[in-house]
Amino acid sequence: AVHATERAILINLAKIGQGLVKDAQALGAELEVSMLEIIRSICEVAMDPSHKTEEDTAVALKDAVRDMRPLLDDAFVAYLKYAIGEEQGRLAREGVLDDPEHNRWLFVLQIVQEGVYAELSQGVKRYVDHIWYVLRMKSKTERKE
């Protein structure tokens, strides 16, 4: 009787665990869709035919990424790192990592990552500038203000 009860409990736990795994997979897929949407938005700006020069495109991209800054959180940065790693692994397994015909998506991800890092570094630089400004003040009263 004890064995049957333990078995029933373990079967129930396994079913609950399977349900949780399915829920986590669904949430992961949903999160990936939202991350890909951010990347797509950045790519749309880059491919906009109304930009006549590379400089116009660069300015538009910088502005767009700055406007998207609230979306460029830790989860997005982690997703980019994950997606680049997955794509590099896939291409390496297929033996086409260095083949321009096959690695375009990898290049897109890497370019987006560089742009996101550049934008995020501006925010860090502003914080560092403020900290240095405060540290250069001579008195505690000045620093408190």
Short mmCIF file of C-alpha atoms in Angstrom, two decimals:
data_model
loop_
_atom_site.label_atom_id
_atom_site.label_comp_id
_atom_site.label_asym_id
_atom_site.label_seq_id
_atom_site.Cartn_x
_atom_site.Cartn_y
_atom_site.Cartn_z
CA ALA A 1 0.00 0.00 0.00
CA VAL A 2 2.86 2.37 0.86
CA HIS A 3 4.58 1.54 -2.42
CA ALA A 4 1.41 2.23 -4.42
CA THR A 5 0.89 5.56 -2.62
CA GLU A 6 4.50 6.63 -3.25
CA ARG A 7 4.17 5.60 -6.87
CA ALA A 8 0.97 7.64 -7.28
CA ILE A 9 2.63 10.67 -5.67
CA LEU A 10 5.69 10.36 -7.92
CA ILE A 11 3.52 10.00 -11.02
CA ASN A 12 1.60 13.10 -9.98
CA LEU A 13 4.85 15.02 -9.40
CA ALA A 14 6.13 13.96 -12.82
CA LYS A 15 2.93 15.22 -14.46
CA ILE A 16 3.22 18.54 -12.62
CA GLY A 17 6.87 18.77 -13.68
CA GLN A 18 5.96 18.10 -17.30
CA GLY A 19 3.32 20.82 -17.13
CA LEU A 20 5.84 23.28 -15.73
CA VAL A 21 8.34 22.42 -18.48
CA LYS A 22 5.66 23.03 -21.13
CA ASP A 23 4.77 26.37 -19.50
CA ALA A 24 8.44 27.39 -19.42
CA GLN A 25 8.87 26.42 -23.08
CA ALA A 26 5.81 28.47 -24.03
CA LEU A 27 7.09 31.48 -22.10
CA GLY A 28 10.52 31.09 -23.68
CA ALA A 29 9.02 30.98 -27.16
CA GLU A 30 6.93 34.07 -26.38
CA LEU A 31 9.99 35.91 -25.07
CA GLU A 32 11.98 34.92 -28.17
CA VAL A 33 9.25 36.34 -30.41
CA SER A 34 9.39 39.68 -28.56
CA MET A 35 13.21 39.73 -28.81
CA LEU A 36 13.09 38.99 -32.54
CA GLU A 37 10.55 41.80 -32.92
CA ILE A 38 13.05 44.28 -31.44
CA ILE A 39 15.74 43.01 -33.84
CA ARG A 40 13.28 43.26 -36.74
CA SER A 41 12.49 46.88 -35.81
CA ILE A 42 16.18 47.76 -35.85
CA CYS A 43 16.63 46.02 -39.22
CA GLU A 44 13.67 47.89 -40.71
CA VAL A 45 15.36 51.20 -39.89
CA ALA A 46 18.60 49.98 -41.45
CA MET A 47 16.82 48.89 -44.65
CA ASP A 48 14.59 51.97 -44.99
CA PRO A 49 15.06 53.18 -48.59
CA SER A 50 14.35 56.78 -47.59
CA HIS A 51 17.89 57.01 -46.17
CA LYS A 52 19.97 58.24 -49.09
CA THR A 53 23.43 57.89 -47.58
CA GLU A 54 25.20 55.66 -45.07
CA GLU A 55 25.41 58.66 -42.76
CA ASP A 56 21.61 59.12 -42.90
CA THR A 57 21.18 55.46 -42.09
CA ALA A 58 23.68 55.62 -39.23
CA VAL A 59 21.91 58.64 -37.69
CA ALA A 60 18.50 56.98 -38.07
CA LEU A 61 19.78 53.76 -36.49
CA LYS A 62 21.36 55.60 -33.59
CA ASP A 63 18.11 57.50 -32.97
CA ALA A 64 16.00 54.36 -33.27
CA VAL A 65 18.17 52.37 -30.88
CA ARG A 66 18.17 55.29 -28.42
CA ASP A 67 14.36 55.39 -28.59
CA MET A 68 14.26 51.62 -27.97
CA ARG A 69 16.51 51.93 -24.94
CA PRO A 70 13.80 50.81 -22.46
CA LEU A 71 13.56 47.52 -24.41
CA LEU A 72 17.32 46.95 -24.33
CA ASP A 73 17.32 45.37 -20.90
CA ASP A 74 19.38 42.56 -19.42
CA ALA A 75 17.06 39.98 -20.97
CA PHE A 76 17.56 41.41 -24.47
CA VAL A 77 21.35 41.60 -24.06
CA ALA A 78 21.35 38.00 -22.78
CA TYR A 79 19.13 36.91 -25.67
CA LEU A 80 21.53 38.44 -28.22
CA LYS A 81 24.45 36.62 -26.62
CA TYR A 82 22.45 33.37 -26.59
CA ALA A 83 21.24 33.77 -30.20
CA ILE A 84 24.75 34.51 -31.46
CA GLY A 85 26.12 31.46 -29.64
CA GLU A 86 23.36 29.23 -31.00
CA GLU A 87 23.85 30.50 -34.55
CA GLN A 88 27.63 30.10 -34.35
CA GLY A 89 27.16 26.55 -33.09
CA ARG A 90 24.68 25.68 -35.83
CA LEU A 91 26.91 27.10 -38.57
CA ALA A 92 29.99 25.36 -37.14
CA ARG A 93 28.18 22.02 -37.03
CA GLU A 94 27.23 22.50 -40.68
CA GLY A 95 30.79 23.57 -41.53
CA VAL A 96 29.68 26.92 -42.99
CA LEU A 97 30.63 29.35 -40.20
CA ASP A 98 32.86 31.40 -42.52
CA ASP A 99 30.60 31.15 -45.58
CA PRO A 100 28.97 34.52 -46.37
CA GLU A 101 26.09 32.73 -48.10
CA HIS A 102 25.12 31.04 -44.83
CA ASN A 103 26.14 33.39 -42.02
CA ARG A 104 24.12 36.51 -42.83
CA TRP A 105 21.85 36.07 -39.82
CA LEU A 106 24.91 35.75 -37.58
CA PHE A 107 26.26 39.02 -38.99
CA VAL A 108 22.90 40.73 -38.40
CA LEU A 109 22.88 39.55 -34.78
CA GLN A 110 26.47 40.66 -34.23
CA ILE A 111 25.84 44.10 -35.75
CA VAL A 112 22.72 44.56 -33.63
CA GLN A 113 24.70 43.49 -30.56
CA GLU A 114 27.45 46.03 -31.31
CA GLY A 115 24.89 48.81 -31.74
CA VAL A 116 23.06 47.89 -28.54
CA TYR A 117 26.34 47.76 -26.60
CA ALA A 118 27.32 51.16 -28.02
CA GLU A 119 24.02 52.69 -26.89
CA LEU A 120 24.16 51.08 -23.45
CA SER A 121 27.76 52.23 -23.00
CA GLN A 122 26.59 55.83 -23.45
CA GLY A 123 24.36 55.42 -20.41
CA VAL A 124 27.21 53.93 -18.39
CA LYS A 125 29.49 56.77 -19.50
CA ARG A 126 26.94 59.33 -18.27
CA TYR A 127 26.84 57.63 -14.85
CA VAL A 128 30.63 57.55 -14.66
CA ASP A 129 30.82 61.25 -15.64
CA HIS A 130 28.35 62.14 -12.85
CA ILE A 131 30.28 60.07 -10.31
CA TRP A 132 33.59 61.73 -11.28
CA TYR A 133 31.95 65.14 -11.05
CA VAL A 134 30.80 64.42 -7.50
CA LEU A 135 34.14 62.87 -6.49
CA ARG A 136 36.04 65.96 -7.64
CA MET A 137 34.10 68.16 -5.21
CA LYS A 138 36.17 69.20 -2.23
CA SER A 139 33.66 69.27 0.62
CA LYS A 140 30.89 66.98 1.83
CA THR A 141 28.43 69.86 1.56
CA GLU A 142 29.20 70.31 -2.14
CA ARG A 143 28.79 66.57 -2.76
CA LYS A 144 25.43 66.42 -0.99
CA GLU A 145 24.03 69.19 -3.18
#
